[in-house]
Amino acid sequence: MFDRPGIGEQAILVHMDFNDEHHRENLNEFEELAASAGARVVHIVTTRRHSPDPKYFIGRGKADEILQLVEADQIDLVLFNHALSPSQERNLEALFKCRVLDRTGLILDIFAQRARTFEGKLQVELAQLRHLSTRLIRGWTHLERQKGGIGLRGPGETQLETDRRLLAVRMKQINKRLVKVRKQREQGRASRQKAEVPTVALVGYTNAGKSTLFNALTESDVYAEDKLFATLDPTLRRLDLNDAQSVILADTVGFIRHLPHDLVEAFRSTLQETEEAHLLLHVIDASDELRLDNIDAVDGVLKEIGADEVPQIQIMNKIDRLELEPRIEHDDEGRVKRVWLSAKTGAGLDMLKQVLVDIFWQDQVKGILCLAPEQARIRALLYGIHAVQSEQVDAAGNSLLQINTAKRDLLQLASRENISPDVLFPESFHQSLAKAV
């Protein structure tokens, strides 16, 4: 077995075109990923196949071609714009005598560089360990000659068992810590719900300008750079829309095509801010030729984490690159569908703030709700979503609940618990509710 160096800067990028569009990756995005990881690209090798080669993914002929480039330029790293199986990665490293990373490993490395908070570092480590758990055998192939059996068990088997056990112990420790962090987040969300402050989450494809928009709206200095995954750790800030209305704005990690499932699982507690938001602002780079594909990729991840039912407004950002004027688009029912703006220049930000004022000013449900004693279950559910401000009991034993909550929360409760919306809303809101539904 050779001595495998750590990640170096000299890199070869390998990109394969498949006939199946579902498995295709974008070469320009791959180059940006490599640059974000700190790699200096020396060569880009492209090829086309109907299906991957079982042993080398790219076929032996193309693998030999890359080997010549590795030896000629003393390459440290070969990056594949696709997901490699553990055996393919092992075979390629044995052939090239250098480090080989697939797309998932590259994204994990970028996330490891970007993580700054304690929670973010834990989540990245958990994703890395899950990815590594399928590749433990790679470093011990030189011991495979030693077979099992009484008196014949070699150190390779013992080492692998030790590695797997240590890996499982560490993953269990991280999961326990993340459970504590998740509980703290839930307490924070409960406090915001109690304070009647709605949450607006910025989502979108990586490098769409979410952090720039976040800084422009909240006058913050969150790290923002023209790189993929510049933001990894979620940030929450209070945004005062006017004297009477405020929201909590959440800046979240950017999404990408074929986001590794290990990352989605590891970041589930962070992405929960998105799932439980009252409104999503889907930030889109309007100047990107692949913006429609990016929108589909983001919607796919939102569906995977259960946030596809959250109301969404598309924010067409970077209109300064297209020399367009800010504007608001409405759907056939007159609701805001899309806002065109530039977070960099500030054009259109006032329009967005007014949209948020209009949405949340009309979205609060306030009034007295009368529930009979046999409706105690509904009363408990309303307390569960922090919708009740105060309660009185009349002479007939009915509960008079002072309701103050978001209309969306009541609609979700009605749908989830199979309760007629008329039961949950005060009488004065029945007419407006009929219009909303």
One Martini backbone bead per residue (centre of mass of N, CA, C, O) as a GRO file, in nm:
protein
  437
    1MET     BB    1   0.099   0.034   0.019
    2PHE     BB    2   0.059   0.360   0.003
    3ASP     BB    3   0.123   0.691   0.068
    4ARG     BB    4  -0.130   0.900   0.176
    5PRO     BB    5  -0.212   1.205   0.120
    6GLY     BB    6  -0.342   1.480   0.158
    7ILE     BB    7  -0.488   1.748   0.065
    8GLY     BB    8  -0.433   1.915  -0.228
    9GLU     BB    9  -0.403   2.160  -0.491
   10GLN     BB   10  -0.340   1.958  -0.706
   11ALA     BB   11  -0.579   1.905  -0.974
   12ILE     BB   12  -0.814   1.671  -1.112
   13LEU     BB   13  -1.087   1.677  -1.330
   14VAL     BB   14  -1.379   1.457  -1.348
   15HIS     BB   15  -1.604   1.426  -1.632
   16MET     BB   16  -1.933   1.285  -1.699
   17ASP     BB   17  -2.143   1.192  -1.964
   18PHE     BB   18  -2.485   1.120  -1.968
   19ASN     BB   19  -2.785   1.027  -2.103
   20ASP     BB   20  -2.889   1.063  -1.824
   21GLU     BB   21  -3.007   1.349  -1.678
   22HIS     BB   22  -3.018   1.268  -1.373
   23HIS     BB   23  -2.681   1.214  -1.377
   24ARG     BB   24  -2.613   1.493  -1.437
   25GLU     BB   25  -2.354   1.735  -1.438
   26ASN     BB   26  -2.199   2.043  -1.369
   27LEU     BB   27  -1.899   2.171  -1.464
   28ASN     BB   28  -1.893   2.461  -1.353
   29GLU     BB   29  -1.974   2.382  -1.066
   30PHE     BB   30  -1.733   2.194  -1.016
   31GLU     BB   31  -1.519   2.418  -1.034
   32GLU     BB   32  -1.632   2.581  -0.795
   33LEU     BB   33  -1.597   2.363  -0.583
   34ALA     BB   34  -1.291   2.336  -0.608
   35ALA     BB   35  -1.231   2.633  -0.539
   36SER     BB   36  -1.372   2.630  -0.257
   37ALA     BB   37  -1.160   2.402  -0.149
   38GLY     BB   38  -0.860   2.499  -0.280
   39ALA     BB   39  -0.813   2.408  -0.563
   40ARG     BB   40  -0.579   2.348  -0.832
   41VAL     BB   41  -0.641   2.337  -1.161
   42VAL     BB   42  -0.479   2.150  -1.420
   43HIS     BB   43  -0.708   1.938  -1.509
   44ILE     BB   44  -0.966   1.843  -1.756
   45VAL     BB   45  -1.166   1.548  -1.767
   46THR     BB   46  -1.356   1.414  -2.034
   47THR     BB   47  -1.650   1.200  -2.076
   48ARG     BB   48  -1.840   0.921  -2.232
   49ARG     BB   49  -2.126   0.727  -2.110
   50HIS     BB   50  -2.382   0.505  -2.043
   51SER     BB   51  -2.208   0.369  -1.807
   52PRO     BB   52  -2.046   0.273  -1.548
   53ASP     BB   53  -1.764   0.140  -1.437
   54PRO     BB   54  -1.721  -0.094  -1.195
   55LYS     BB   55  -1.410  -0.028  -1.128
   56TYR     BB   56  -1.343   0.295  -1.254
   57PHE     BB   57  -1.609   0.435  -1.396
   58ILE     BB   58  -1.425   0.528  -1.674
   59GLY     BB   59  -1.229   0.326  -1.747
   60ARG     BB   60  -0.919   0.215  -1.835
   61GLY     BB   61  -0.827   0.414  -2.053
   62LYS     BB   62  -0.888   0.680  -1.895
   63ALA     BB   63  -0.724   0.603  -1.644
   64ASP     BB   64  -0.445   0.600  -1.789
   65GLU     BB   65  -0.453   0.895  -1.875
   66ILE     BB   66  -0.459   1.009  -1.584
   67LEU     BB   67  -0.198   0.876  -1.485
   68GLN     BB   68  -0.007   1.039  -1.667
   69LEU     BB   69  -0.083   1.316  -1.542
   70VAL     BB   70  -0.005   1.252  -1.250
   71GLU     BB   71   0.298   1.185  -1.308
   72ALA     BB   72   0.383   1.446  -1.466
   73ASP     BB   73   0.245   1.665  -1.226
   74GLN     BB   74   0.215   1.570  -0.939
   75ILE     BB   75  -0.058   1.483  -0.829
   76ASP     BB   76  -0.274   1.497  -0.536
   77LEU     BB   77  -0.569   1.518  -0.689
   78VAL     BB   78  -0.883   1.345  -0.765
   79LEU     BB   79  -1.185   1.464  -0.911
   80PHE     BB   80  -1.529   1.370  -0.895
   81ASN     BB   81  -1.854   1.445  -1.052
   82HIS     BB   82  -1.931   1.192  -0.863
   83ALA     BB   83  -2.044   0.894  -0.735
   84LEU     BB   84  -1.856   0.667  -0.555
   85SER     BB   85  -1.761   0.375  -0.480
   86PRO     BB   86  -1.555   0.226  -0.263
   87SER     BB   87  -1.416   0.044  -0.480
   88GLN     BB   88  -1.355   0.263  -0.689
   89GLU     BB   89  -1.185   0.443  -0.505
   90ARG     BB   90  -0.975   0.225  -0.438
   91ASN     BB   91  -0.881   0.160  -0.730
   92LEU     BB   92  -0.789   0.449  -0.807
   93GLU     BB   93  -0.577   0.486  -0.583
   94ALA     BB   94  -0.402   0.242  -0.665
   95LEU     BB   95  -0.338   0.361  -0.950
   96PHE     BB   96  -0.254   0.675  -0.884
   97LYS     BB   97  -0.123   0.734  -0.598
   98CYS     BB   98  -0.373   0.909  -0.487
   99ARG     BB   99  -0.613   1.117  -0.412
  100VAL     BB  100  -0.971   1.038  -0.397
  101LEU     BB  101  -1.267   1.227  -0.492
  102ASP     BB  102  -1.587   1.283  -0.468
  103ARG     BB  103  -1.853   1.483  -0.456
  104THR     BB  104  -1.919   1.428  -0.161
  105GLY     BB  105  -1.633   1.471  -0.042
  106LEU     BB  106  -1.607   1.765  -0.139
  107ILE     BB  107  -1.849   1.883   0.015
  108LEU     BB  108  -1.752   1.798   0.295
  109ASP     BB  109  -1.494   1.968   0.290
  110ILE     BB  110  -1.630   2.243   0.265
  111PHE     BB  111  -1.797   2.219   0.524
  112ALA     BB  112  -1.551   2.192   0.713
  113GLN     BB  113  -1.442   2.482   0.648
  114ARG     BB  114  -1.720   2.650   0.720
  115ALA     BB  115  -1.746   2.566   0.997
  116ARG     BB  116  -1.810   2.752   1.319
  117THR     BB  117  -1.997   2.614   1.487
  118PHE     BB  118  -2.063   2.365   1.698
  119GLU     BB  119  -2.297   2.241   1.538
  120GLY     BB  120  -2.170   2.242   1.255
  121LYS     BB  121  -1.930   2.055   1.326
  122LEU     BB  122  -2.098   1.813   1.412
  123GLN     BB  123  -2.254   1.771   1.145
  124VAL     BB  124  -2.008   1.726   0.966
  125GLU     BB  125  -1.884   1.487   1.119
  126LEU     BB  126  -2.125   1.300   1.085
  127ALA     BB  127  -2.117   1.293   0.774
  128GLN     BB  128  -1.826   1.187   0.751
  129LEU     BB  129  -1.865   0.921   0.909
  130ARG     BB  130  -2.082   0.801   0.726
  131HIS     BB  131  -1.899   0.801   0.475
  132LEU     BB  132  -1.655   0.638   0.603
  133SER     BB  133  -1.797   0.364   0.689
  134THR     BB  134  -1.775   0.256   0.373
  135ARG     BB  135  -1.426   0.309   0.373
  136LEU     BB  136  -1.238   0.151   0.577
  137ILE     BB  137  -1.089  -0.071   0.398
  138ARG     BB  138  -0.889   0.103   0.229
  139GLY     BB  139  -0.638   0.117   0.452
  140TRP     BB  140  -0.637  -0.241   0.460
  141THR     BB  141  -0.554  -0.405   0.191
  142HIS     BB  142  -0.267  -0.522   0.282
  143LEU     BB  143  -0.437  -0.749   0.481
  144GLU     BB  144  -0.615  -0.949   0.300
  145ARG     BB  145  -0.432  -1.213   0.301
  146GLN     BB  146  -0.542  -1.246   0.590
  147LYS     BB  147  -0.711  -1.489   0.712
  148GLY     BB  148  -0.926  -1.650   0.877
  149GLY     BB  149  -0.900  -1.823   1.180
  150ILE     BB  150  -0.743  -2.031   1.374
  151GLY     BB  151  -0.438  -1.861   1.409
  152LEU     BB  152  -0.506  -1.648   1.136
  153ARG     BB  153  -0.567  -1.379   1.256
  154GLY     BB  154  -0.527  -1.064   1.164
  155PRO     BB  155  -0.485  -0.721   1.213
  156GLY     BB  156  -0.696  -0.622   1.010
  157GLU     BB  157  -0.952  -0.721   1.147
  158THR     BB  158  -0.906  -0.579   1.418
  159GLN     BB  159  -0.888  -0.290   1.309
  160LEU     BB  160  -1.166  -0.274   1.180
  161GLU     BB  161  -1.327  -0.325   1.436
  162THR     BB  162  -1.216  -0.081   1.587
  163ASP     BB  163  -1.301   0.138   1.392
  164ARG     BB  164  -1.606   0.078   1.398
  165ARG     BB  165  -1.645   0.121   1.698
  166LEU     BB  166  -1.538   0.413   1.718
  167LEU     BB  167  -1.735   0.526   1.514
  168ALA     BB  168  -1.998   0.455   1.665
  169VAL     BB  169  -1.934   0.610   1.925
  170ARG     BB  170  -1.903   0.892   1.799
  171MET     BB  171  -2.184   0.909   1.666
  172LYS     BB  172  -2.338   0.884   1.933
  173GLN     BB  173  -2.226   1.140   2.065
  174ILE     BB  174  -2.322   1.342   1.851
  175ASN     BB  175  -2.624   1.280   1.866
  176LYS     BB  176  -2.657   1.369   2.160
  177ARG     BB  177  -2.571   1.664   2.117
  178LEU     BB  178  -2.786   1.730   1.897
  179VAL     BB  179  -3.029   1.690   2.077
  180LYS     BB  180  -2.969   1.932   2.260
  181VAL     BB  181  -2.970   2.145   2.036
  182ARG     BB  182  -3.260   2.086   1.942
  183LYS     BB  183  -3.394   2.171   2.209
  184GLN     BB  184  -3.296   2.463   2.202
  185ARG     BB  185  -3.439   2.536   1.939
  186GLU     BB  186  -3.726   2.471   2.036
  187GLN     BB  187  -3.727   2.685   2.257
  188GLY     BB  188  -3.686   2.925   2.068
  189ARG     BB  189  -3.943   2.879   1.900
  190ALA     BB  190  -4.145   2.893   2.134
  191SER     BB  191  -4.075   3.186   2.213
  192ARG     BB  192  -4.156   3.313   1.942
  193GLN     BB  193  -4.450   3.217   1.946
  194LYS     BB  194  -4.522   3.360   2.211
  195ALA     BB  195  -4.430   3.647   2.078
  196GLU     BB  196  -4.555   3.658   1.784
  197VAL     BB  197  -4.305   3.579   1.586
  198PRO     BB  198  -4.237   3.543   1.277
  199THR     BB  199  -4.085   3.325   1.029
  200VAL     BB  200  -3.818   3.387   0.789
  201ALA     BB  201  -3.677   3.195   0.524
  202LEU     BB  202  -3.379   3.154   0.355
  203VAL     BB  203  -3.365   3.015   0.033
  204GLY     BB  204  -3.138   2.826  -0.187
  205TYR     BB  205  -2.903   2.833  -0.392
  206THR     BB  206  -2.590   2.836  -0.409
  207ASN     BB  207  -2.494   3.163  -0.460
  208ALA     BB  208  -2.771   3.358  -0.474
  209GLY     BB  209  -2.772   3.582  -0.213
  210LYS     BB  210  -2.871   3.545   0.086
  211SER     BB  211  -2.663   3.699   0.269
  212THR     BB  212  -2.689   3.970   0.127
  213LEU     BB  213  -2.990   4.004   0.189
  214PHE     BB  214  -2.970   3.975   0.493
  215ASN     BB  215  -2.784   4.224   0.537
  216ALA     BB  216  -2.970   4.436   0.399
  217LEU     BB  217  -3.220   4.397   0.593
  218THR     BB  218  -3.050   4.380   0.894
  219GLU     BB  219  -2.768   4.514   0.912
  220SER     BB  220  -2.544   4.303   0.875
  221ASP     BB  221  -2.224   4.078   0.891
  222VAL     BB  222  -2.251   3.833   0.729
  223TYR     BB  223  -2.096   3.601   0.566
  224ALA     BB  224  -2.005   3.703   0.224
  225GLU     BB  225  -1.948   3.516  -0.084
  226ASP     BB  226  -1.831   3.418  -0.413
  227LYS     BB  227  -1.928   3.117  -0.300
  228LEU     BB  228  -1.970   2.804  -0.229
  229PHE     BB  229  -2.083   2.773   0.082
  230ALA     BB  230  -2.042   3.034   0.266
  231THR     BB  231  -2.294   2.924   0.412
  232LEU     BB  232  -2.373   2.711   0.707
  233ASP     BB  233  -2.467   2.872   0.944
  234PRO     BB  234  -2.727   2.971   1.109
  235THR     BB  235  -2.911   3.290   1.107
  236LEU     BB  236  -3.063   3.519   1.344
  237ARG     BB  237  -3.295   3.798   1.290
  238ARG     BB  238  -3.442   4.097   1.353
  239LEU     BB  239  -3.721   4.240   1.162
  240ASP     BB  240  -3.832   4.562   1.112
  241LEU     BB  241  -4.104   4.675   0.927
  242ASN     BB  242  -4.243   4.834   1.164
  243ASP     BB  243  -4.387   4.950   1.453
  244ALA     BB  244  -4.583   4.663   1.462
  245GLN     BB  245  -4.380   4.478   1.278
  246SER     BB  246  -4.217   4.155   1.309
  247VAL     BB  247  -3.936   3.942   1.220
  248ILE     BB  248  -3.769   3.636   1.167
  249LEU     BB  249  -3.457   3.600   1.015
  250ALA     BB  250  -3.328   3.324   0.812
  251ASP     BB  251  -3.013   3.193   0.746
  252THR     BB  252  -2.917   2.944   0.514
  253VAL     BB  253  -2.820   2.681   0.361
  254GLY     BB  254  -2.725   2.584   0.065
  255PHE     BB  255  -2.812   2.433  -0.224
  256ILE     BB  256  -2.784   2.127  -0.432
  257ARG     BB  257  -2.725   1.908  -0.647
  258HIS     BB  258  -2.722   1.616  -0.511
  259LEU     BB  259  -2.745   1.618  -0.216
  260PRO     BB  260  -2.621   1.460   0.028
  261HIS     BB  261  -2.786   1.259   0.245
  262ASP     BB  262  -2.599   1.293   0.491
  263LEU     BB  263  -2.640   1.601   0.507
  264VAL     BB  264  -2.943   1.612   0.545
  265GLU     BB  265  -2.940   1.449   0.807
  266ALA     BB  266  -2.732   1.618   0.974
  267PHE     BB  267  -2.909   1.903   0.904
  268ARG     BB  268  -3.200   1.877   1.025
  269SER     BB  269  -3.197   2.082   1.261
  270THR     BB  270  -3.138   2.327   1.081
  271LEU     BB  271  -3.374   2.276   0.865
  272GLN     BB  272  -3.612   2.324   1.068
  273GLU     BB  273  -3.635   2.627   1.026
  274THR     BB  274  -3.770   2.585   0.749
  275GLU     BB  275  -4.010   2.396   0.819
  276GLU     BB  276  -4.119   2.620   1.060
  277ALA     BB  277  -4.185   2.837   0.883
  278HIS     BB  278  -4.406   3.082   0.755
  279LEU     BB  279  -4.181   3.172   0.535
  280LEU     BB  280  -4.041   3.158   0.205
  281LEU     BB  281  -3.737   3.282   0.055
  282HIS     BB  282  -3.660   3.224  -0.278
  283VAL     BB  283  -3.344   3.252  -0.382
  284ILE     BB  284  -3.250   3.384  -0.711
  285ASP     BB  285  -3.043   3.373  -0.987
  286ALA     BB  286  -3.133   3.558  -1.261
  287SER     BB  287  -2.842   3.522  -1.426
  288ASP     BB  288  -2.883   3.222  -1.440
  289GLU     BB  289  -2.918   2.979  -1.682
  290LEU     BB  290  -2.989   2.745  -1.441
  291ARG     BB  291  -3.239   2.837  -1.263
  292LEU     BB  292  -3.451   2.613  -1.312
  293ASP     BB  293  -3.279   2.381  -1.200
  294ASN     BB  294  -3.233   2.511  -0.921
  295ILE     BB  295  -3.527   2.517  -0.834
  296ASP     BB  296  -3.569   2.210  -0.843
  297ALA     BB  297  -3.351   2.140  -0.635
  298VAL     BB  298  -3.474   2.294  -0.396
  299ASP     BB  299  -3.754   2.161  -0.398
  300GLY     BB  300  -3.643   1.877  -0.342
  301VAL     BB  301  -3.527   1.937  -0.057
  302LEU     BB  302  -3.785   2.046   0.071
  303LYS     BB  303  -3.934   1.777   0.042
  304GLU     BB  304  -3.731   1.600   0.210
  305ILE     BB  305  -3.780   1.798   0.482
  306GLY     BB  306  -4.095   1.905   0.479
  307ALA     BB  307  -4.115   2.222   0.322
  308ASP     BB  308  -4.326   2.227   0.068
  309GLU     BB  309  -4.585   2.368   0.234
  310VAL     BB  310  -4.453   2.627   0.255
  311PRO     BB  311  -4.476   2.931   0.194
  312GLN     BB  312  -4.377   3.100  -0.123
  313ILE     BB  313  -4.122   3.333  -0.242
  314GLN     BB  314  -3.973   3.466  -0.516
  315ILE     BB  315  -3.626   3.583  -0.545
  316MET     BB  316  -3.499   3.790  -0.793
  317ASN     BB  317  -3.173   3.816  -0.815
  318LYS     BB  318  -2.941   4.016  -0.975
  319ILE     BB  319  -3.060   4.256  -1.172
  320ASP     BB  320  -2.798   4.424  -1.229
  321ARG     BB  321  -2.688   4.220  -1.450
  322LEU     BB  322  -2.966   4.280  -1.638
  323GLU     BB  323  -3.087   4.565  -1.624
  324LEU     BB  324  -3.328   4.574  -1.416
  325GLU     BB  325  -3.631   4.635  -1.271
  326PRO     BB  326  -3.809   4.649  -1.007
  327ARG     BB  327  -4.061   4.393  -0.912
  328ILE     BB  328  -4.401   4.261  -0.902
  329GLU     BB  329  -4.552   3.940  -0.891
  330HIS     BB  330  -4.864   3.784  -0.975
  331ASP     BB  331  -5.114   3.586  -0.953
  332ASP     BB  332  -5.440   3.502  -1.038
  333GLU     BB  333  -5.519   3.577  -0.716
  334GLY     BB  334  -5.310   3.826  -0.624
  335ARG     BB  335  -5.057   3.695  -0.528
  336VAL     BB  336  -4.743   3.685  -0.434
  337LYS     BB  337  -4.472   3.536  -0.634
  338ARG     BB  338  -4.261   3.778  -0.725
  339VAL     BB  339  -3.931   3.934  -0.665
  340TRP     BB  340  -3.745   4.197  -0.804
  341LEU     BB  341  -3.389   4.227  -0.722
  342SER     BB  342  -3.103   4.387  -0.536
  343ALA     BB  343  -2.892   4.324  -0.277
  344LYS     BB  344  -2.643   4.496  -0.358
  345THR     BB  345  -2.804   4.782  -0.428
  346GLY     BB  346  -3.125   4.776  -0.307
  347ALA     BB  347  -3.316   4.712  -0.524
  348GLY     BB  348  -3.645   4.633  -0.393
  349LEU     BB  349  -3.653   4.618  -0.074
  350ASP     BB  350  -3.911   4.782  -0.016
  351MET     BB  351  -4.101   4.587  -0.155
  352LEU     BB  352  -4.045   4.342   0.027
  353LYS     BB  353  -4.130   4.470   0.295
  354GLN     BB  354  -4.424   4.526   0.208
  355VAL     BB  355  -4.499   4.235   0.158
  356LEU     BB  356  -4.455   4.141   0.452
  357VAL     BB  357  -4.659   4.328   0.580
  358ASP     BB  358  -4.910   4.227   0.427
  359ILE     BB  359  -4.897   3.932   0.515
  360PHE     BB  360  -4.872   3.961   0.843
  361TRP     BB  361  -5.109   4.153   0.897
  362GLN     BB  362  -5.327   3.941   0.774
  363ASP     BB  363  -5.225   3.668   0.944
  364GLN     BB  364  -5.358   3.757   1.202
  365VAL     BB  365  -5.536   3.602   1.474
  366LYS     BB  366  -5.804   3.767   1.649
  367GLY     BB  367  -5.990   3.653   1.941
  368ILE     BB  368  -6.288   3.489   2.045
  369LEU     BB  369  -6.311   3.150   2.161
  370CYS     BB  370  -6.570   2.905   2.173
  371LEU     BB  371  -6.570   2.620   2.400
  372ALA     BB  372  -6.675   2.331   2.478
  373PRO     BB  373  -6.617   2.080   2.701
  374GLU     BB  374  -6.596   1.855   2.460
  375GLN     BB  375  -6.340   2.051   2.340
  376ALA     BB  376  -6.065   1.992   2.495
  377ARG     BB  377  -5.873   1.901   2.273
  378ILE     BB  378  -5.864   2.169   2.118
  379ARG     BB  379  -5.758   2.335   2.348
  380ALA     BB  380  -5.486   2.181   2.373
  381LEU     BB  381  -5.386   2.238   2.083
  382LEU     BB  382  -5.375   2.549   2.112
  383TYR     BB  383  -5.163   2.542   2.336
  384GLY     BB  384  -4.947   2.384   2.169
  385ILE     BB  385  -4.927   2.654   1.958
  386HIS     BB  386  -4.955   2.925   2.120
  387ALA     BB  387  -5.264   3.070   2.079
  388VAL     BB  388  -5.307   3.137   2.386
  389GLN     BB  389  -5.346   3.411   2.612
  390SER     BB  390  -5.640   3.354   2.737
  391GLU     BB  391  -5.885   3.248   3.003
  392GLN     BB  392  -6.237   3.170   3.026
  393VAL     BB  393  -6.538   3.091   3.221
  394ASP     BB  394  -6.855   3.033   3.192
  395ALA     BB  395  -7.161   2.935   3.321
  396ALA     BB  396  -7.164   2.675   3.105
  397GLY     BB  397  -6.839   2.590   3.073
  398ASN     BB  398  -6.711   2.761   2.870
  399SER     BB  399  -6.438   2.841   2.669
  400LEU     BB  400  -6.264   3.158   2.664
  401LEU     BB  401  -6.047   3.232   2.401
  402GLN     BB  402  -5.758   3.417   2.350
  403ILE     BB  403  -5.664   3.478   2.023
  404ASN     BB  404  -5.304   3.475   1.893
  405THR     BB  405  -5.226   3.400   1.557
  406ALA     BB  406  -5.152   3.226   1.286
  407LYS     BB  407  -5.332   3.124   1.023
  408ARG     BB  408  -5.149   2.889   0.933
  409ASP     BB  409  -5.155   2.730   1.204
  410LEU     BB  410  -5.462   2.672   1.198
  411LEU     BB  411  -5.471   2.527   0.925
  412GLN     BB  412  -5.274   2.300   0.998
  413LEU     BB  413  -5.433   2.192   1.237
  414ALA     BB  414  -5.691   2.122   1.084
  415SER     BB  415  -5.553   1.921   0.886
  416ARG     BB  416  -5.402   1.728   1.088
  417GLU     BB  417  -5.680   1.686   1.287
  418ASN     BB  418  -5.951   1.698   1.137
  419ILE     BB  419  -6.067   2.003   1.150
  420SER     BB  420  -6.281   2.237   1.135
  421PRO     BB  421  -6.217   2.566   1.073
  422ASP     BB  422  -6.469   2.689   1.217
  423VAL     BB  423  -6.377   2.600   1.508
  424LEU     BB  424  -6.091   2.771   1.526
  425PHE     BB  425  -6.241   3.034   1.446
  426PRO     BB  426  -6.343   3.319   1.489
  427GLU     BB  427  -6.621   3.470   1.377
  428SER     BB  428  -6.469   3.729   1.248
  429PHE     BB  429  -6.291   3.512   1.046
  430HIS     BB  430  -6.467   3.348   0.846
  431GLN     BB  431  -6.469   3.529   0.595
  432SER     BB  432  -6.156   3.548   0.549
  433LEU     BB  433  -6.109   3.242   0.535
  434ALA     BB  434  -6.269   3.180   0.279
  435LYS     BB  435  -6.077   3.346   0.098
  436ALA     BB  436  -5.808   3.195   0.161
  437VAL     BB  437  -5.925   2.901   0.075
   0.00000   0.00000   0.00000
